[in-house]
PDB file of C-alpha atoms in Angstrom:
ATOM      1  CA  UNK A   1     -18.324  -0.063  -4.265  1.00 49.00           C
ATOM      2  CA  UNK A   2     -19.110  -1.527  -7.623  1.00 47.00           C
ATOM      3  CA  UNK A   3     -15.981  -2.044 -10.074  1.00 54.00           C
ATOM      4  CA  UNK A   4     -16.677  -2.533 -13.390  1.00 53.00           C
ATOM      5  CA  UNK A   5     -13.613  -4.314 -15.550  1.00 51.00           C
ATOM      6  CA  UNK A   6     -14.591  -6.946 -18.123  1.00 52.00           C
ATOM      7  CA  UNK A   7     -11.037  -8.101 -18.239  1.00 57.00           C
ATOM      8  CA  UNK A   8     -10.303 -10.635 -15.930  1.00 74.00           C
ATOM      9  CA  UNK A   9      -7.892  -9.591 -13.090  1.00 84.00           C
ATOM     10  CA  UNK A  10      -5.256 -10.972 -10.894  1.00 91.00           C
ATOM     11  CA  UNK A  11      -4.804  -9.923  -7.228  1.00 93.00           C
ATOM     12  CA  UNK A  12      -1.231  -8.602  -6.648  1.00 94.00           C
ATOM     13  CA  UNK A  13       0.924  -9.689  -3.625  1.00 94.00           C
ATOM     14  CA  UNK A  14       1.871  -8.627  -0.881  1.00 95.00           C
ATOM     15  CA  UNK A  15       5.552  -8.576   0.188  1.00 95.00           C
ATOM     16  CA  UNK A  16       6.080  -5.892   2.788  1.00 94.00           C
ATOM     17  CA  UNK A  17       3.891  -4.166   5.128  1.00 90.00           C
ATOM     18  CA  UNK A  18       4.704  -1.391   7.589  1.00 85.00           C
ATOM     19  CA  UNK A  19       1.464  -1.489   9.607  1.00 67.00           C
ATOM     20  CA  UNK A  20       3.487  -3.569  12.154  1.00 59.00           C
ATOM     21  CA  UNK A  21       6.278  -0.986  12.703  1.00 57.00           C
ATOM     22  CA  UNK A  22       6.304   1.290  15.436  1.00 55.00           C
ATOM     23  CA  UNK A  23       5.689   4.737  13.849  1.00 51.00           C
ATOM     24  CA  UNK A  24       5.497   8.094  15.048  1.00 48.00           C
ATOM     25  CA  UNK A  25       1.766   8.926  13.074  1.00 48.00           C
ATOM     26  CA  UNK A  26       0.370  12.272  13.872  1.00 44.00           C
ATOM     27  CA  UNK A  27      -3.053  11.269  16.033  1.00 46.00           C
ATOM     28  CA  UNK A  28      -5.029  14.521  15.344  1.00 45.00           C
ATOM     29  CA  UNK A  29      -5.456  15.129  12.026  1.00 48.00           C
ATOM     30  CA  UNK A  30      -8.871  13.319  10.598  1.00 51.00           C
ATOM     31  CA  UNK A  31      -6.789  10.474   8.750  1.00 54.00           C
ATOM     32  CA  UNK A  32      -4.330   9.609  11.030  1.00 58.00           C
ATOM     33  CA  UNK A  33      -3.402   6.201   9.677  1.00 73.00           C
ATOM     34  CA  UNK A  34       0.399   5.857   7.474  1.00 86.00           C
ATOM     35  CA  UNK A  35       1.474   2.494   5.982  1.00 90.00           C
ATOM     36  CA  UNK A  36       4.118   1.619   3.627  1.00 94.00           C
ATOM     37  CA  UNK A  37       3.579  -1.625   1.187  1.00 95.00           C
ATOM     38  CA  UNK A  38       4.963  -3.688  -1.243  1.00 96.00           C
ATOM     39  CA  UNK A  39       3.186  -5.621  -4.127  1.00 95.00           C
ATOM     40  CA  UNK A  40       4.432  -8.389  -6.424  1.00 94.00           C
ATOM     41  CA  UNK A  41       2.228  -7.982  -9.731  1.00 90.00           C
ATOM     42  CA  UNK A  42       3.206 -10.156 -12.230  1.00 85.00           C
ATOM     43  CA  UNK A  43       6.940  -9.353 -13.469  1.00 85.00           C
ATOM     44  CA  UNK A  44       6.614  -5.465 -11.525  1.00 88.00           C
ATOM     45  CA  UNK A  45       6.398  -4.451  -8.364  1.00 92.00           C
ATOM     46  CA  UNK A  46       3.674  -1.878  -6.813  1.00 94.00           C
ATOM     47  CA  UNK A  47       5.301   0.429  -4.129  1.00 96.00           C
ATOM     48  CA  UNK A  48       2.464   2.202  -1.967  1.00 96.00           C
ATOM     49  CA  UNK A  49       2.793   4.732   1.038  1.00 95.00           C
ATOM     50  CA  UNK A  50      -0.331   6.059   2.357  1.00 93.00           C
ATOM     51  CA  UNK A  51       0.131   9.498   4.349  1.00 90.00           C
ATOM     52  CA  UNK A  52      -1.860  12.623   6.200  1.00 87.00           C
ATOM     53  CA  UNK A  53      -1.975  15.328   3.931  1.00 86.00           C
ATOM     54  CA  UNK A  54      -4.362  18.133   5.641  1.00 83.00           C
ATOM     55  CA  UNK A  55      -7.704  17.515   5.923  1.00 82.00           C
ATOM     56  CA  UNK A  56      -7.074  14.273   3.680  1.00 84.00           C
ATOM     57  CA  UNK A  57      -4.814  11.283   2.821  1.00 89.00           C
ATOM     58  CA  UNK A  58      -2.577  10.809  -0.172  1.00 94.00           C
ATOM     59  CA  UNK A  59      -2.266   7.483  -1.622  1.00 95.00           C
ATOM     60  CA  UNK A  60       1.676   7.699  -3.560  1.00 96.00           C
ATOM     61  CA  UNK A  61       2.877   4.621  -5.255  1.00 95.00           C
ATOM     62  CA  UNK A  62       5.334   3.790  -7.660  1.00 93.00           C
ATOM     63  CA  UNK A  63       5.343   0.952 -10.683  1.00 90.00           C
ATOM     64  CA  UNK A  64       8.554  -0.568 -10.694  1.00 89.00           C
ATOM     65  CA  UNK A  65       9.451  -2.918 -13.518  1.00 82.00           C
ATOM     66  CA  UNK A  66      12.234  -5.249 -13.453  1.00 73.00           C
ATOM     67  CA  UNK A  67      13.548  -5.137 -16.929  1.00 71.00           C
ATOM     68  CA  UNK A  68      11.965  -2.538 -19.242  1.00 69.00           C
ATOM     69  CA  UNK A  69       9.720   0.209 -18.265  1.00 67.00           C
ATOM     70  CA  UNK A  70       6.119   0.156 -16.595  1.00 62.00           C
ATOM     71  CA  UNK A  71       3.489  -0.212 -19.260  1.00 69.00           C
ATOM     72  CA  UNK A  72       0.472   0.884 -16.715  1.00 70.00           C
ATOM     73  CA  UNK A  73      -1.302   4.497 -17.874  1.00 75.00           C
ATOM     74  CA  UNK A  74      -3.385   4.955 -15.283  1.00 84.00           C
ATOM     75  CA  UNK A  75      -4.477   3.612 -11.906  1.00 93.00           C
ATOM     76  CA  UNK A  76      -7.541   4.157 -10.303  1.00 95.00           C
ATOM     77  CA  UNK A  77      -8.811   4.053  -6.682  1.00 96.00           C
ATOM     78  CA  UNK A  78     -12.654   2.339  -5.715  1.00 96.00           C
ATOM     79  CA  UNK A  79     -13.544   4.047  -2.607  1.00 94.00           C
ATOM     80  CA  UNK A  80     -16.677   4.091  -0.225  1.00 92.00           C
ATOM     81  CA  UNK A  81     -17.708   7.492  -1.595  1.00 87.00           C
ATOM     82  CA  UNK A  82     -16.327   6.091  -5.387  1.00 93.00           C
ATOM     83  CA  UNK A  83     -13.557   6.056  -7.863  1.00 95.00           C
ATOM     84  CA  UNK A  84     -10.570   8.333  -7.837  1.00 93.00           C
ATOM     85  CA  UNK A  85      -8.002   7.978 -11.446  1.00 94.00           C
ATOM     86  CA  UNK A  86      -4.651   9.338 -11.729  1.00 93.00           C
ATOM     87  CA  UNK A  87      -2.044   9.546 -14.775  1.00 89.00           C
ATOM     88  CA  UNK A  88       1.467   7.519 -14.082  1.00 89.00           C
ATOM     89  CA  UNK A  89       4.063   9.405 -15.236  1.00 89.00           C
ATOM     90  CA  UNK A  90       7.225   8.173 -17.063  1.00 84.00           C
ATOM     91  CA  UNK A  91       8.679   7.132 -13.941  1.00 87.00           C
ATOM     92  CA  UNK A  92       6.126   4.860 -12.898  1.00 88.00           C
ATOM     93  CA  UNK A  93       4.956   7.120 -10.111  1.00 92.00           C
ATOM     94  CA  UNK A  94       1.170   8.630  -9.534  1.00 95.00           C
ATOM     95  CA  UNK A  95      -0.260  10.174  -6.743  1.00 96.00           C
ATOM     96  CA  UNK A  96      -4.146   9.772  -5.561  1.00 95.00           C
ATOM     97  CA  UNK A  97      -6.055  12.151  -3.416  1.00 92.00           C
ATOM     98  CA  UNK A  98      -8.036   9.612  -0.806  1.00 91.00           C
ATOM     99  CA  UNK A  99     -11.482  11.556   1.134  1.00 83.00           C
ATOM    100  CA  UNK A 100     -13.258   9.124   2.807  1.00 89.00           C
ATOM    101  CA  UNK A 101     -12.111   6.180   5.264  1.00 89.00           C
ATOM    102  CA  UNK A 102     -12.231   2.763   5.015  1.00 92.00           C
ATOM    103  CA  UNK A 103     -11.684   0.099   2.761  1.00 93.00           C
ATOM    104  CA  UNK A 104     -10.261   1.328  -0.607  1.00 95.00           C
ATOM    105  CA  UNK A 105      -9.533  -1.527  -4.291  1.00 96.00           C
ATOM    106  CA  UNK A 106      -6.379  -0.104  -6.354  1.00 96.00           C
ATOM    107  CA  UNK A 107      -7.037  -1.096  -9.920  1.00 95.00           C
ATOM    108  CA  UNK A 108      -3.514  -1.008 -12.477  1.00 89.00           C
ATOM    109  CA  UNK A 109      -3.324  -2.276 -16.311  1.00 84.00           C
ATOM    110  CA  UNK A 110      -0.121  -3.920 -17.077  1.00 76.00           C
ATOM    111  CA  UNK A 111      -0.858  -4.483 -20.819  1.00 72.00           C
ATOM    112  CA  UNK A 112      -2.869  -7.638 -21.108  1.00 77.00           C
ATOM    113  CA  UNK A 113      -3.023  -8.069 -17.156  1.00 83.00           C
ATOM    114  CA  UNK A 114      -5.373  -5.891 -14.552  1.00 89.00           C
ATOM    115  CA  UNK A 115      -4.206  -6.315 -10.799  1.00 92.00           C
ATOM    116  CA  UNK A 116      -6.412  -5.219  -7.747  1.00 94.00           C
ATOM    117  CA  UNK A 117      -4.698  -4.275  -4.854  1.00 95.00           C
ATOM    118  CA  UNK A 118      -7.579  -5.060  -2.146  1.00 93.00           C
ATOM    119  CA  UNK A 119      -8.060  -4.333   1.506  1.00 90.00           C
ATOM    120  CA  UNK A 120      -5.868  -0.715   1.348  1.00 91.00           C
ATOM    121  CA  UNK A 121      -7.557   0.854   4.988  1.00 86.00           C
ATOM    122  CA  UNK A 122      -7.458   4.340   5.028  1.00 85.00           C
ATOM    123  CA  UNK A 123      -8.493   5.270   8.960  1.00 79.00           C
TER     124      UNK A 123
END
């Protein structure tokens, strides 16, 4: 996976993770991994929720800015099988179609900062 951003980033932090919750995931379908998380990126937070969706998984997050309204366009996911891009809306939220396991980098613009969002397993 090769990410290519000549802006210097910032890794965003994590808060909150479910993965150590007792949940009640659905062991047959081919992604059968669901995790909640929460990310401090500079004065917004990053809300993520990875779920089974079919035959695939659906990465859902939400920018959530303190004070004034999330500046980020776009985010876009680097997978093993490469790069996935979705629009956030006016709300903050998006919504990413994931294909292949493993390891998967979230990439967000927040004006002059870029956060990466590393280590998001998709099983």
């Amino acid at each position: 996976m090769i990410l290519h951003n000549p802006m210097p980033y910032k890794e965003a932090i994590l808060i909150m993770d479910s993965r150590n919750t007792p949940t009640s995931a659905v062991r047959h379908q081919p992604f059968h991994s669901a995790w909640s998380r929460l990310y401090k990126a500079g004065d917004m937070y990053l809300d993520l929720s990875l779920r089974p969706e079919g035959r695939d998984a659906v990465l859902v997050g939400q920018v959530i800015a303190e004070a004034h309204k999330p500046v980020t366009l776009s985010v876009v996911l680097h997978g093993p099988g490469g790069s996935n891009r979705s629009l956030v809306n006016e709300y903050g939220t998006f919504r990413l179609s994931v294909q292949e396991k493993g390891d998967h980098v979230l990439e967000f613009d927040l004006g002059e900062e870029t956060f990466w969002v590393r280590g998001l397993e998709v099983l």
